Coordinates of C-alpha atoms and ligand atoms in Angstrom, one line a residue:
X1 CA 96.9 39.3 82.3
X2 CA 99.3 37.0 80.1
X3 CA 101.7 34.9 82.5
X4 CA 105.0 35.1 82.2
X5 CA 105.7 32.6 85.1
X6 CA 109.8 31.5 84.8
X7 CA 108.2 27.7 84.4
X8 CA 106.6 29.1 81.0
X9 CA 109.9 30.7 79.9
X10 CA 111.0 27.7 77.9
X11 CA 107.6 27.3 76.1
X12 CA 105.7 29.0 73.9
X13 CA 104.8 31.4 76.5
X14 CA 107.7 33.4 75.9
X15 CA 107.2 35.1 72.6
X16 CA 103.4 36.4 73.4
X17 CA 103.7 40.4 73.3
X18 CA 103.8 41.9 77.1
X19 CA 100.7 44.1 76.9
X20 CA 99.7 46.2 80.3
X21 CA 96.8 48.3 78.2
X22 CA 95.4 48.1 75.0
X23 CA 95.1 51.7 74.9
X24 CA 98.7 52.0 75.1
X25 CA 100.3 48.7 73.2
X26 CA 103.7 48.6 72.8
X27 CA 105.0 49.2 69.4
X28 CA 104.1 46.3 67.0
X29 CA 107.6 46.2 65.1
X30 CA 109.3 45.1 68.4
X31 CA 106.7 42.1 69.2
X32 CA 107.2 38.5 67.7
X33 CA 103.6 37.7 67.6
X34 CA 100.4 40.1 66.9
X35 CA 99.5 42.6 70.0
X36 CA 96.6 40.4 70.4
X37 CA 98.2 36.4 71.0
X38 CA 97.1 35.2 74.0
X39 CA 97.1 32.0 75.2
X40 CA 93.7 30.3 76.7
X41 CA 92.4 28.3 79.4
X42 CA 92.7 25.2 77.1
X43 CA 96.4 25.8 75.7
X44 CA 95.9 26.9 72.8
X45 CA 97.0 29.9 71.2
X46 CA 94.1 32.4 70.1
X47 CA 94.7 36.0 67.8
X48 CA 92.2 38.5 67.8
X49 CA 90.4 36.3 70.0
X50 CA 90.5 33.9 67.8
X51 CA 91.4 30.2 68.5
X52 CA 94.1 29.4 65.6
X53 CA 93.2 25.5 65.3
X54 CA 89.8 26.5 65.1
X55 CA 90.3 29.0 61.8
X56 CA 92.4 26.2 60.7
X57 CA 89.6 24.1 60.4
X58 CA 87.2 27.0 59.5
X59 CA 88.9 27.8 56.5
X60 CA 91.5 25.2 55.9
X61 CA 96.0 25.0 55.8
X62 CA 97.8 26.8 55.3
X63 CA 96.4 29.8 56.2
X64 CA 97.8 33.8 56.9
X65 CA 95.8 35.3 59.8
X66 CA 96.2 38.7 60.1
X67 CA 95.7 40.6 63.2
X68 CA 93.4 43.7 62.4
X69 CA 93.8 45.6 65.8
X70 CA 98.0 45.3 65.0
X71 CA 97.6 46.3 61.9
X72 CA 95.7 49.6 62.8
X73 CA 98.2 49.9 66.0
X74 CA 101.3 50.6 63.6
X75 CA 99.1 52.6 61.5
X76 CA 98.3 55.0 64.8
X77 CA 101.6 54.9 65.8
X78 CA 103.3 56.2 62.5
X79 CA 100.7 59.2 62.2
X80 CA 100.7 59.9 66.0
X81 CA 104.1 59.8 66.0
X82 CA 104.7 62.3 63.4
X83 CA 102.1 64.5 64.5
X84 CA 104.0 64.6 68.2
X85 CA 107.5 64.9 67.1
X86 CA 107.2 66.9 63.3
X87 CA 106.4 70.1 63.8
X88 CA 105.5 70.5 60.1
X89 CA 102.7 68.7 57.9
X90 CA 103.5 64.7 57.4
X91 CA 101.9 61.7 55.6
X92 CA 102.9 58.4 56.5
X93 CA 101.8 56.4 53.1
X94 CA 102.0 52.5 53.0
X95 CA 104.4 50.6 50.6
X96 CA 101.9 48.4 49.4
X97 CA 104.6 45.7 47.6
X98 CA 104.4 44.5 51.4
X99 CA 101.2 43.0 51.2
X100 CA 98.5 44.7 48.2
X101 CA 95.2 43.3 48.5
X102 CA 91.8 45.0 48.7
X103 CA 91.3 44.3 52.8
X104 CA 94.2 45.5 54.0
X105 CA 94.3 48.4 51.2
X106 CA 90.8 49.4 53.0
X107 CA 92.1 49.0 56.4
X108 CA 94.9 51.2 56.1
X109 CA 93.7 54.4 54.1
X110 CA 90.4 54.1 56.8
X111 CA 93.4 55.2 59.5
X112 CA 94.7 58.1 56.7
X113 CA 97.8 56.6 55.0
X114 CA 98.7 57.3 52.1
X115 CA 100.3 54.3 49.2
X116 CA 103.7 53.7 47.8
X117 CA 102.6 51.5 44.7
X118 CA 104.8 50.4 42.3
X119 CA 103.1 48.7 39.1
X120 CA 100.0 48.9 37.4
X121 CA 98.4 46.4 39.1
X122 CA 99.6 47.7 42.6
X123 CA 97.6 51.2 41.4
X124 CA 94.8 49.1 40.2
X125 CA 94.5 47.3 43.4
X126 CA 94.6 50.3 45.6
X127 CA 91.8 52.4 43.4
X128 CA 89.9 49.6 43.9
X129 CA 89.8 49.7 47.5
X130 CA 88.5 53.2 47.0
X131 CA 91.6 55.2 47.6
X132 CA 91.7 58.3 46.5
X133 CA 94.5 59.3 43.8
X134 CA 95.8 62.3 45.4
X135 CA 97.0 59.5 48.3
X136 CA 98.8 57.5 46.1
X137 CA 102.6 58.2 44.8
X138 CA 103.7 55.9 42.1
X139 CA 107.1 54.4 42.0
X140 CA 109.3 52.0 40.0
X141 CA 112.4 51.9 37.9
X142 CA 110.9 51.0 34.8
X143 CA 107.2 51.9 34.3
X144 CA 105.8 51.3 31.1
X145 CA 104.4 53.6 28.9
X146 CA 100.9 52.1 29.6
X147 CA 101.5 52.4 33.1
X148 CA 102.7 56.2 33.2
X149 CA 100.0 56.9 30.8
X150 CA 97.1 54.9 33.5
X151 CA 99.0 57.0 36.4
X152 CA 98.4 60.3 34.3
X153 CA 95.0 59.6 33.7
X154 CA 94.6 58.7 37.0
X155 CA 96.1 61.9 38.7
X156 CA 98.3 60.3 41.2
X157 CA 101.9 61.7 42.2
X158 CA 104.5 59.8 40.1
X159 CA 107.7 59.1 41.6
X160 CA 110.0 59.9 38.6
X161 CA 113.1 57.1 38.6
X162 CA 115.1 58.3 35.4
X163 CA 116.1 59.9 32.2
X164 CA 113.9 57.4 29.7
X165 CA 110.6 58.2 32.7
X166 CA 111.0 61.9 33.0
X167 CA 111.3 62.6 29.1
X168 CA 108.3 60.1 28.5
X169 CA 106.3 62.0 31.1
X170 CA 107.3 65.5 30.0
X171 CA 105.9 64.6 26.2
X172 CA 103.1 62.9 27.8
X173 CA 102.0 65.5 30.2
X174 CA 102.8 68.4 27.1
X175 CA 100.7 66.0 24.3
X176 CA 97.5 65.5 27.0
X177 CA 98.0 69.4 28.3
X178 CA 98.2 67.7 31.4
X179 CA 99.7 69.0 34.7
X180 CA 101.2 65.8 36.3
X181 CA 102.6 65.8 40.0
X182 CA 106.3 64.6 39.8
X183 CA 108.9 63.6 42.9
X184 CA 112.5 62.8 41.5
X185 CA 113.7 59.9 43.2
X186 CA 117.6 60.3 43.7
X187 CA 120.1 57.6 45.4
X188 CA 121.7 59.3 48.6
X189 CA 124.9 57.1 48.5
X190 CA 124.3 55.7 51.9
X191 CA 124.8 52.3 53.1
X192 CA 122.8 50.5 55.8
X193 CA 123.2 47.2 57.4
X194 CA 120.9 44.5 55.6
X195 CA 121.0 42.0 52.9
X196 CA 122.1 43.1 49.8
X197 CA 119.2 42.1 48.0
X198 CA 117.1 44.8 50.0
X199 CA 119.6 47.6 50.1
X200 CA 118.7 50.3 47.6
X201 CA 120.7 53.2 48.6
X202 CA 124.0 52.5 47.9
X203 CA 125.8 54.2 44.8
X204 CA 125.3 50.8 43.0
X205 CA 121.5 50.6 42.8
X206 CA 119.1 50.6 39.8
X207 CA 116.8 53.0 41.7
X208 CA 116.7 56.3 41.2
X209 CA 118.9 59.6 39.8
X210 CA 122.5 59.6 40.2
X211 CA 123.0 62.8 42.2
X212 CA 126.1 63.8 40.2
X213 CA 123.2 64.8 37.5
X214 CA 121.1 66.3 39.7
X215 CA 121.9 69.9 37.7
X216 CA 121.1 68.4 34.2
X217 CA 117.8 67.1 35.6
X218 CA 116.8 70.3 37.6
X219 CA 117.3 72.2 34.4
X220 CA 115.1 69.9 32.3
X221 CA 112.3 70.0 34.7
X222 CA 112.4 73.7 35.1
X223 CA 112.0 73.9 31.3
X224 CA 108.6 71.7 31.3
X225 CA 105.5 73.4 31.9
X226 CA 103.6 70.4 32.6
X227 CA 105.5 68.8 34.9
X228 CA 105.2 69.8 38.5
X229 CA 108.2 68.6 40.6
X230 CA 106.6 68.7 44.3
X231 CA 109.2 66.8 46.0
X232 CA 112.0 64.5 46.4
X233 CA 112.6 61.0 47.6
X234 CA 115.6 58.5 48.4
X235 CA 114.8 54.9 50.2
X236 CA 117.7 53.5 51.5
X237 CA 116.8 49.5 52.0
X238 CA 114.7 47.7 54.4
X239 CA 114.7 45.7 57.5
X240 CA 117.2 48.3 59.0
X241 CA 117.7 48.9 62.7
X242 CA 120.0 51.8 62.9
X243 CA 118.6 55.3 63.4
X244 CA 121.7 57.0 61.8
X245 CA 121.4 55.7 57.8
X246 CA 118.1 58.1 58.1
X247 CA 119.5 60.9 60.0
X248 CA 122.4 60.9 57.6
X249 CA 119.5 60.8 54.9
X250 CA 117.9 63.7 56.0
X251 CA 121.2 66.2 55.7
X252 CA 121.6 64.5 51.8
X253 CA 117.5 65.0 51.4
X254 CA 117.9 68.8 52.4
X255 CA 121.1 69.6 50.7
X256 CA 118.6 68.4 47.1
X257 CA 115.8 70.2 48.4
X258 CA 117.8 73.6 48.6
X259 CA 119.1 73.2 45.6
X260 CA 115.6 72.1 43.6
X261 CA 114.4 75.9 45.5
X262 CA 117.6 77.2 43.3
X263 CA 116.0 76.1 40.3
X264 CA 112.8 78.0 41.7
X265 CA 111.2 74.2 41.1
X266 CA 108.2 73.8 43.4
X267 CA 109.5 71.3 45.8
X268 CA 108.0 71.0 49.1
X269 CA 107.7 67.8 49.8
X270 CA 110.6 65.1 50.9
X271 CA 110.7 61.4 51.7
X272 CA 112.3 59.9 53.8
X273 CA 111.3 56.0 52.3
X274 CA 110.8 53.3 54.5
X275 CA 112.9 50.6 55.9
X276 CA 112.4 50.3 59.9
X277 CA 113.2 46.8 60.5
X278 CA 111.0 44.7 62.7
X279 CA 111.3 41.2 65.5
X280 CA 111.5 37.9 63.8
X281 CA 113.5 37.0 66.0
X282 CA 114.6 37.8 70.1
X283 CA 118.2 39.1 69.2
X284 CA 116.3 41.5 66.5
X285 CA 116.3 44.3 68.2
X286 CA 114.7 47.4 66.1
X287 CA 113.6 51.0 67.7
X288 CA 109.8 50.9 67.9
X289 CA 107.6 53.3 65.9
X290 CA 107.8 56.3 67.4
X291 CA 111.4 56.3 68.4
X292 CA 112.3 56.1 64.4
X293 CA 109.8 58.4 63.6
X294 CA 111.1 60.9 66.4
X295 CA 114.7 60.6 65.2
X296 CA 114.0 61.2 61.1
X297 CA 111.8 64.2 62.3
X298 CA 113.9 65.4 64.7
X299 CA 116.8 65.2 61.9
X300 CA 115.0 66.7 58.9
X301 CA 114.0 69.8 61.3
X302 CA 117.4 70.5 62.3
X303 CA 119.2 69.7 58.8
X304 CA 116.5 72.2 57.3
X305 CA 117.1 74.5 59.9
X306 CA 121.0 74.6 58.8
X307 CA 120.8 75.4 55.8
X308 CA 117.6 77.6 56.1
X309 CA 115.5 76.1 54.6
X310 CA 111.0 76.1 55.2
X311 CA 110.2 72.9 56.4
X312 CA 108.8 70.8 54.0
X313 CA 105.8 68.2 54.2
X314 CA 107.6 65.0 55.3
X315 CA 106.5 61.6 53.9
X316 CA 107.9 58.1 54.7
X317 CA 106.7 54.8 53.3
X318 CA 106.7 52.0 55.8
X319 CA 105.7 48.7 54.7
X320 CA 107.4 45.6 56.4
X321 CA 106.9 48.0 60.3
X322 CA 103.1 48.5 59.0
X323 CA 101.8 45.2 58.6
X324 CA 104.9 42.8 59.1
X325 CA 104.3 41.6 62.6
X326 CA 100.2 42.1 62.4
X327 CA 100.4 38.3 60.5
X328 CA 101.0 34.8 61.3
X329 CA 101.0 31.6 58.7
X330 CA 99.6 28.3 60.3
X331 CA 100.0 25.1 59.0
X332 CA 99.4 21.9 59.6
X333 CA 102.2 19.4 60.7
X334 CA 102.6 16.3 58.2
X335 CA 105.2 14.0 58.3
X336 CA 108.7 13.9 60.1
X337 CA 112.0 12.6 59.4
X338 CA 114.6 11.6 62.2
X339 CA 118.2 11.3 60.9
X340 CA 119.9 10.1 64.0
X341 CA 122.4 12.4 65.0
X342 CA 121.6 14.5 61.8
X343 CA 118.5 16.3 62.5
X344 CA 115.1 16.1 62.4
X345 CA 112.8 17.0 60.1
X346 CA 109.4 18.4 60.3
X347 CA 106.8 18.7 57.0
X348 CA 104.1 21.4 56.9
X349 CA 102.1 21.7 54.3
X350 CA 103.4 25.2 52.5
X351 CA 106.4 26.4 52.5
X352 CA 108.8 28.4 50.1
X353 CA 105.4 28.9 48.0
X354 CA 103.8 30.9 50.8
X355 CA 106.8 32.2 51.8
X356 CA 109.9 32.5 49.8
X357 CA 112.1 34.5 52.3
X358 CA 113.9 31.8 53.8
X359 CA 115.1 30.4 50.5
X360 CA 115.6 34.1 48.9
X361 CA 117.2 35.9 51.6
X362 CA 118.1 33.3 54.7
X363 CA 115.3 35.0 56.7
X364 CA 115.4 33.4 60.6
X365 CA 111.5 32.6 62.0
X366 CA 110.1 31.5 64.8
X367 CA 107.1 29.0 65.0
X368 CA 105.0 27.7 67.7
X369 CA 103.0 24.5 68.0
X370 CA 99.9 26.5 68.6
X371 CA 97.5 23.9 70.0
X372 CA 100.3 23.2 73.1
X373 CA 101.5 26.4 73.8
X374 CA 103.1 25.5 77.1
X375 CA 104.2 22.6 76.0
X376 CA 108.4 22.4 77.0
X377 CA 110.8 23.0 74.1
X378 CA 112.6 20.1 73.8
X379 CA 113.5 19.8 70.1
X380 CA 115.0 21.1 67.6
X381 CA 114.2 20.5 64.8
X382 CA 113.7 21.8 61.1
X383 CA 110.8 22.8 59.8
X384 CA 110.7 22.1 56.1
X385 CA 108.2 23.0 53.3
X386 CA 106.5 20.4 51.0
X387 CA 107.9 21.7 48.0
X388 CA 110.2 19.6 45.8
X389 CA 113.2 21.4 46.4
X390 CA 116.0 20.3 49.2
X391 CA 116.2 24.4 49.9
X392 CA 112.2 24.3 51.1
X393 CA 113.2 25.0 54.7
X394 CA 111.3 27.6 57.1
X395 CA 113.2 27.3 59.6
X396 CA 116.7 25.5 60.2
X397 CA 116.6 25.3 64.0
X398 CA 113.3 25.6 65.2
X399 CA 113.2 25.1 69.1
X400 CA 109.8 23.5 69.5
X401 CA 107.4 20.6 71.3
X402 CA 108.3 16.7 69.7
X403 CA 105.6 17.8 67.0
X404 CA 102.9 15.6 66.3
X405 CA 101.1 15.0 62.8
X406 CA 98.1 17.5 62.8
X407 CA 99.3 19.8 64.7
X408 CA 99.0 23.3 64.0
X409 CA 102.4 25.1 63.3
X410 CA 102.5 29.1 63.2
X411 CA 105.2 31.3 62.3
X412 CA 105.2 34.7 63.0
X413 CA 105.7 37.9 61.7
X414 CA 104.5 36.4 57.9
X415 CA 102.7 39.8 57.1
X416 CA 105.0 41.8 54.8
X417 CA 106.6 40.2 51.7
X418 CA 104.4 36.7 52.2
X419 CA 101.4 36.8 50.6
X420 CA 103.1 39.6 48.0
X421 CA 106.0 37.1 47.0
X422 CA 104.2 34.0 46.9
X423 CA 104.0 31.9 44.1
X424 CA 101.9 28.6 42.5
X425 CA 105.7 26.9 42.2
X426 CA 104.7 23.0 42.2
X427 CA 101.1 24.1 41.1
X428 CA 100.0 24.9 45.0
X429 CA 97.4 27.3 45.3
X430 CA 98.5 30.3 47.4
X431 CA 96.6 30.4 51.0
X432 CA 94.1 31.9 51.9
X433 CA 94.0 34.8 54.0
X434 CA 91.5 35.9 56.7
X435 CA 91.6 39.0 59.1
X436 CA 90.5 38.4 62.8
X437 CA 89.4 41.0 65.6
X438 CA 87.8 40.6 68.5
X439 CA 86.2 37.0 68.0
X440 CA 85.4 37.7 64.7
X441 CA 86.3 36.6 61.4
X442 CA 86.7 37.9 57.7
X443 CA 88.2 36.1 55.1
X444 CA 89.8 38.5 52.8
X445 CA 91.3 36.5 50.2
X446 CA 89.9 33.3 49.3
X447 CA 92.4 29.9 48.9
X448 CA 93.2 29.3 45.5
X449 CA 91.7 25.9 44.1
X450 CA 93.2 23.8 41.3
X451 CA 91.0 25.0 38.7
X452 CA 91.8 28.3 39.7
X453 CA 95.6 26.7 39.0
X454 CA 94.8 26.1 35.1
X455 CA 92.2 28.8 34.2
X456 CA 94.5 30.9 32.4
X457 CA 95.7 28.1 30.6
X458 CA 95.3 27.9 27.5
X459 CA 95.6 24.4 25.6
X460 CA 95.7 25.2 21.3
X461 CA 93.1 23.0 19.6
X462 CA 95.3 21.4 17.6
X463 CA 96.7 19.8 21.3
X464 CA 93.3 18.9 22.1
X465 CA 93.3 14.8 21.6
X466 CA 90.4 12.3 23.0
X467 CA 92.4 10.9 26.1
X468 CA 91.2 7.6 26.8
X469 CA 91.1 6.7 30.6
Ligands
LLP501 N1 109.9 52.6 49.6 C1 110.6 52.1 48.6 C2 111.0 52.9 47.5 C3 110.9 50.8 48.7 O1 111.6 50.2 47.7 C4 110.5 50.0 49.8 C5 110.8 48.5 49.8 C6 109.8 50.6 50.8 C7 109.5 51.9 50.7 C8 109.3 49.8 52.0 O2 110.3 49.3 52.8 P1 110.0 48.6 54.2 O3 109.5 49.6 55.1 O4 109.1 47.5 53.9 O5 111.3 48.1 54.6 N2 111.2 41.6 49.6 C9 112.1 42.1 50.6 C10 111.9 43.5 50.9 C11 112.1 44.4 49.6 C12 111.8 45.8 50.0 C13 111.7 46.6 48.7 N3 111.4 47.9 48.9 C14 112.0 41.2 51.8 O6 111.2 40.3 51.9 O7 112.7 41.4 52.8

C-alpha cells in the first residue's frame, strides 16, 4: 500500500491519491494526481504503472500522460451514479472542448457517454472515433450555416442557442424535408462562484435564450413541422463546487419544461450542463461524483414532482470532472534563476503553450519533481514557461526539491482545457500525448515537429527569392 508515513508528509508523498481497492477508487475529481500514482522502490514517480522519467525519454518533453484507468473511473462513476440515485432514464455525455482527440473520444463512448461538441471540427473529431450520431448533441452560440447544415446531414441533436439558429434550422430542416432533433438552450439567471471567464449562467451571457422570450420561441417551434424540440438545456459555468447553483437549476429547468408541455412541444429531455469542479489544489475541496450527481437527481425528481410533471430523461455534460484529474504534463527542468531575496526561478521546457490556464485565468497547480518523490520540500520557487513573455508562469509558488537541470517536473490535473487550448505561440510544437495502463503504453497524439509548424504555410511565388547561405 502507498505510505503515508508523517516523515513523507512534507514531500511529494503527500499528494498521491489514498486508494484502499481498486474496485472501489475514490472519486477522481477529489484526487490531485491520477488514481493510479504510486511511487516505487527507486523514488520515482510511476502512472499506470508507468515510470514518468522513463516515458519522458520514450517519447520526449514535454509530454501529457494520461491515465486510462482514471479516465474510465469518472466515466463509471457518472453513469453508476445516475443509474443509483435517478430513478428515470439518464445519459451522462462528455463536453468534448475539454480535451477532443480520437483516443480519448474512443475511450469514453466504449464506457456509454454520450458528447457535447461544439464546432464542426469537434463533430468531425467525434464521428471519427466511430461515435454514433444519435450520442452526440451539438452546441454553440454561433454555428455556421455549413456547420448546421453538416449537423443535419449528420442526424445529431442540435442544441439550438438563438433566434438567427432556430430560423436557419427551421428553413433548413422545411427545404431538406428533414426532421431535425432540437434542445433550446436557455440562460437560468443563476450565478455560481468561479471566474468570470467560465461563468455562463448569469443574465449577462452570450449563451443561450433569454427566458423572458421563452413564449415567442415556444410558439415558433410549435409552428415548425420539421423541428422536433426534445429537450431543454441551461449550463451554468465550470469548476463549481457548490451543490446549490444546480439544485436551484433544476426548479428553473422544470418550471421551462412544464411550460414547453403547454405548447404540447415534445420535450422530454432536460440538461442539467456540466460544471463540477475538481482538486488542483489541497484547499479545492469539490463533492466527488456521485455526491453531485446524487444531489442534481435528487433535485430534478422532487422539482418535477411539484409541479407534476413525468420525469424526464436527465442529461449532464461533464468535461473538466471527466478527464481533468486523469492527466499530468511532465517536463523537463532547464535553467534556474536566483534573485536573492526575490525569488527563484525555475525553466521547463513548455509552458503557457501547453497550457494557457495560468496566464488566462490565474489557475493555482501543483508539480512534483517526479524522479525524487520523497525528496523534502524546501523551496519555493516559480516555475516558469520558456515562452517569451514575463506572464509564462505555471506556477507562482511552487513548494518543491532545490530542482536540478534534467529533472522531470509534473503538474497535475493538466487533462481538461490543456491539450484543447494549446497553441504553436513562439512556433512550439504542441506535446505529445500518450495514454498509459497497467505497464503499457499508447501514444495517442504524436509531438508536433517543425515542419509540421510551416506546412500550412504558404509562401506566394512572387516571395520565393534564391537565398544565398
Ligand atoms: N456544457 C456546456 C454548455 C459548456 O459550455 C461547458 C463548458 C461544459 C458543459 C463542460 O463544463 P465542465 O464540466 O468542463 O466544467 N476553458 C475553461 C473552461 C471553459 C468551460 C466552457 N464550457 C477552463 O480552462 O477553465
Amino acid at each position: 500500500m502507498l505510505s503515508t508515513h508523517p516523515s513523507l508528509q512534507n514531500t511529494g508523498y503527500r499528494y498521491l491519491p489514498k486508494i484502499t481497492s481498486l474496485e472501489l477508487p475514490p472519486s477522481p475529481n477529489q484526487e490531485l494526481m491520477p488514481l493510479t500514482a504510486k511511487v516505487n522502490s527507486e523514488d520515482k514517480l510511476e502512472i499506470g504503472g508507468c515510470e514518468l522519467g522513463l516515458l519522458v525519454e520514450q517519447f520526449g518533453s514535454p509530454l501529457y500522460i494520461l491515465d486510462e484507468f482514471t479516465l474510465r473511473t469518472a466515466c463509471r462513476q457518472y453513469r453508476d451514479s445516475f443509474a443509483t440515485y435517478y430513478s428515470g432514464e439518464s445519459l451522462v455525455i462528455y463536453a468534448s472542448k475539454a480535451w477532443s482527440c480520437l483516443a480519448v473520444c474512443s475511450i469514453i463512448d466504449s464506457e456509454g457517454l454520450g458528447f457535447d461538441v461544439v464546432s464542426g471540427g469537434e463533430l468531425y473529431t467525434t464521428l471519427q472515433a466511430g461515435v454514433s450520431s444519435d450520442k452526440i448533441y451539438f452546441h454553440g452560440n454561433n454555428k455556421s450555416a455549413a456547420e448546421l447544415k453538416y449537423a443535419l446531414d449528420v442526424g445529431c441533436t442540435i442544441m439550438v442557442d438563438n433566434w438567427l439558429e432556430l430560423k436557419t434550422l427551421a428553413a433548413m430542416s422545411a427545404e431538406a424535408e428533414k426532421a431535425v432533433k432540437i434542445m433550446l438552450r436557455l440562460t437560468p439567471g443563476i450565478e455560481c462562484h468561479t471566474h468570470e471567464y467560465i461563468r455562463t449562467g448569469h443574465l449577462d451571457s452570450k449563451f443561450g435564450f433569454d427566458p423572458q422570450q421563452i413564449d415567442a420561441v415556444f410558439t415558433f417551434i410549435a409552428k415548425q413541422t420539421k423541428l422536433n424540440c426534445i429537450g431543454l438545456h441551461a449550463h451554468i459555468g465550470s469548476q463549481i463546487f457548490e451543490r446549490q447553483p444546480h439544485q436551484d437549476l433544476a426548479g428553473v429547468l422544470a418550471e421551462w419544461y412544464k411550460k414547453a408541455r403547454e405548447y404540447k412541444l415534445p420535450v422530454e429531455t432536460l440538461n442539467v450542463g456540466g460544471g463540477l469542479g475538481i482538486r488542483y489544489t489541497e484547499s479545492d475541496d469539490p463533492p466527488s461524483i456521485s455526491e453531485w450527481v446524487k444531489a442534481v437527481s435528487k433535485a430534478i425528481e422532487s422539482a418535477c414532482t411539484r409541479q407534476q410533471l413525468p420525469l424526464p430523461k436527465l442529461i449532464a455534460e461533464p468535461g473538466r470532472s471527466l478527464i481533468g484529474s486523469a492527466c499530468v504534463t511532465a517536463y523537463t527542468v532547464g535553467s534556474s534563476k536566483e534573485i536573492p531575496e526575490v525569488r527563484t526561478y525555475v525553466a521547463v521546457d513548455g509552458g503557457m503553450s501547453d497550457n494557457p490556464r495560468p496566464i488566462t485565468y490565474q489557475s493555482v497547480y501543483r508539480s512534483v519533481i517526479a524522479n525524487r518523490m520523497s525528496a523534502p520540500l524546501t523551496e519555493n520557487v516559480t516555475v516558469a514557461g520558456k515562452h517569451c513573455e514575463s506572464g509564462d508562469v505555471l506556477i507562482k509558488d511552487a513548494s518543491l526539491p532545490v530542482a536540478q537541470t534534467g529533472d522531470i517536473l509534473v503538474v497535475m490535473g493538466t487533462g481538461a482545457y490543456n491539450y484543447s487550448m494549446a497553441s504553436n505561440y513562439n512556433r512550439i510544437g504542441r506535446p505529445a500525448a500518450i495514454i498509459v495502463n497497467q505497464g503499457e503504453t499508447n501514444l495517442i497524439i504524436e509531438r508536433e515537429t517543425y515542419q509540421n509548424l510551416v506546412e500550412r504555410d504558404r509562401l506566394p511565388e512572387r516571395l520565393v527569392r534564391e537565398t544565398s547561405l
